[in-house]
Coordinates of C-alpha atoms in Angstrom, one line a residue:
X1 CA 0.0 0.0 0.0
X2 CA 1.6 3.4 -1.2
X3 CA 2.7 5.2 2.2
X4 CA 0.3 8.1 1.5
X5 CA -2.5 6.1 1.3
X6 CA -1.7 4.5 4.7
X7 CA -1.2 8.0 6.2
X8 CA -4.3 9.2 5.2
X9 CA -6.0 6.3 6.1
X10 CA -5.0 6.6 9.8
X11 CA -6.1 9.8 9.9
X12 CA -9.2 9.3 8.5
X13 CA -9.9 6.3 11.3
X14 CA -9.1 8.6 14.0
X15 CA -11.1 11.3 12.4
X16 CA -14.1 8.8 12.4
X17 CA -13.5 7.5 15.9
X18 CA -13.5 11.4 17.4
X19 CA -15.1 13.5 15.8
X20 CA -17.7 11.3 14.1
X21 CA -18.6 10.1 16.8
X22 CA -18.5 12.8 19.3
X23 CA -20.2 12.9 22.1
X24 CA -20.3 9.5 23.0
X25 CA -22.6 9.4 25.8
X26 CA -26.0 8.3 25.6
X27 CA -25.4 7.5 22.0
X28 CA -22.8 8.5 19.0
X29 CA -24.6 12.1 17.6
X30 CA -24.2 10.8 14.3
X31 CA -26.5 7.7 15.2
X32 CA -29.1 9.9 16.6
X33 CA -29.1 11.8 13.2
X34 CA -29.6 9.4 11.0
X35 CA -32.3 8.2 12.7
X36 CA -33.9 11.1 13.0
X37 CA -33.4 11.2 9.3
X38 CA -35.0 7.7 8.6
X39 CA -37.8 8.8 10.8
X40 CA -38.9 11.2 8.2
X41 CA -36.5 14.3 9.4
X42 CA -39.6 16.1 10.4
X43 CA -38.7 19.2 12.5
X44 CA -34.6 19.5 11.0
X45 CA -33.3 22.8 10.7
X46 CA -30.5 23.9 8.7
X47 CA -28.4 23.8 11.9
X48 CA -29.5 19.9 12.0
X49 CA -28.4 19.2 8.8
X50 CA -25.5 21.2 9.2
X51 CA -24.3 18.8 12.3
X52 CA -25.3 15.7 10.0
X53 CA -22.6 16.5 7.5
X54 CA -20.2 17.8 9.7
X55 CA -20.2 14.6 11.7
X56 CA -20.8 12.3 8.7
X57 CA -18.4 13.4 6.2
X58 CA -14.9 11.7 8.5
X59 CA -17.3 8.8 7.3
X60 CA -17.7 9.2 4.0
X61 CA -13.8 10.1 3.5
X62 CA -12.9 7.0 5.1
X63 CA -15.2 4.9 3.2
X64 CA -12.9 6.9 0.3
X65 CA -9.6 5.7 1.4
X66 CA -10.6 2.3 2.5
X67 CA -11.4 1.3 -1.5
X68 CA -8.6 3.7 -2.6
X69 CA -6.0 0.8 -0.7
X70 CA -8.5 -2.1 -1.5
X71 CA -8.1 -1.0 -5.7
X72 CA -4.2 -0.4 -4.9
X73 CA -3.7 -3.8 -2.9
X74 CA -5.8 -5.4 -6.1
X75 CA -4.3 -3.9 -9.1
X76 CA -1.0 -4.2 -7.3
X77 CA 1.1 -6.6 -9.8
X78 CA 2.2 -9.8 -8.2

């Protein structure tokens, strides 16, 4: 796996684990969003959606980087 891939792939993870996650306690703000979100999102203000993407998108960019080394590690020649 190229070096900068596993760099940014390590940030990403901690990204994910802090501030996607944050606050922890009663349960991961990102959880209660998206449920809010499949329960119709009825009563979200721009603020709500605003803290969706904000805690969703270390998500989204690690989702990125984990294929990015899954194509490298595949198209890798043996």
């Amino acid at each position: 796996m190229n070096p900068n891939t596993r760099k940014q792939l390590f940030t990403w993870t901690i990204a994910s684990l802090t501030l996607g996650l944050a606050p922890f306690v009663p349960e991961p703000h990102i959880v209660g969003k998206i449920r809010w979100v499949a329960g119709g999102a009825i009563g979200m203000t721009g603020m709500d959606w605003f803290d969706l993407v904000f805690h969703g998108f270390p998500w989204v960019f690690l989702a990125f980087f984990i294929g990015k080394a899954g194509l490298e590690m595949l198209s890798k020649p043996s």
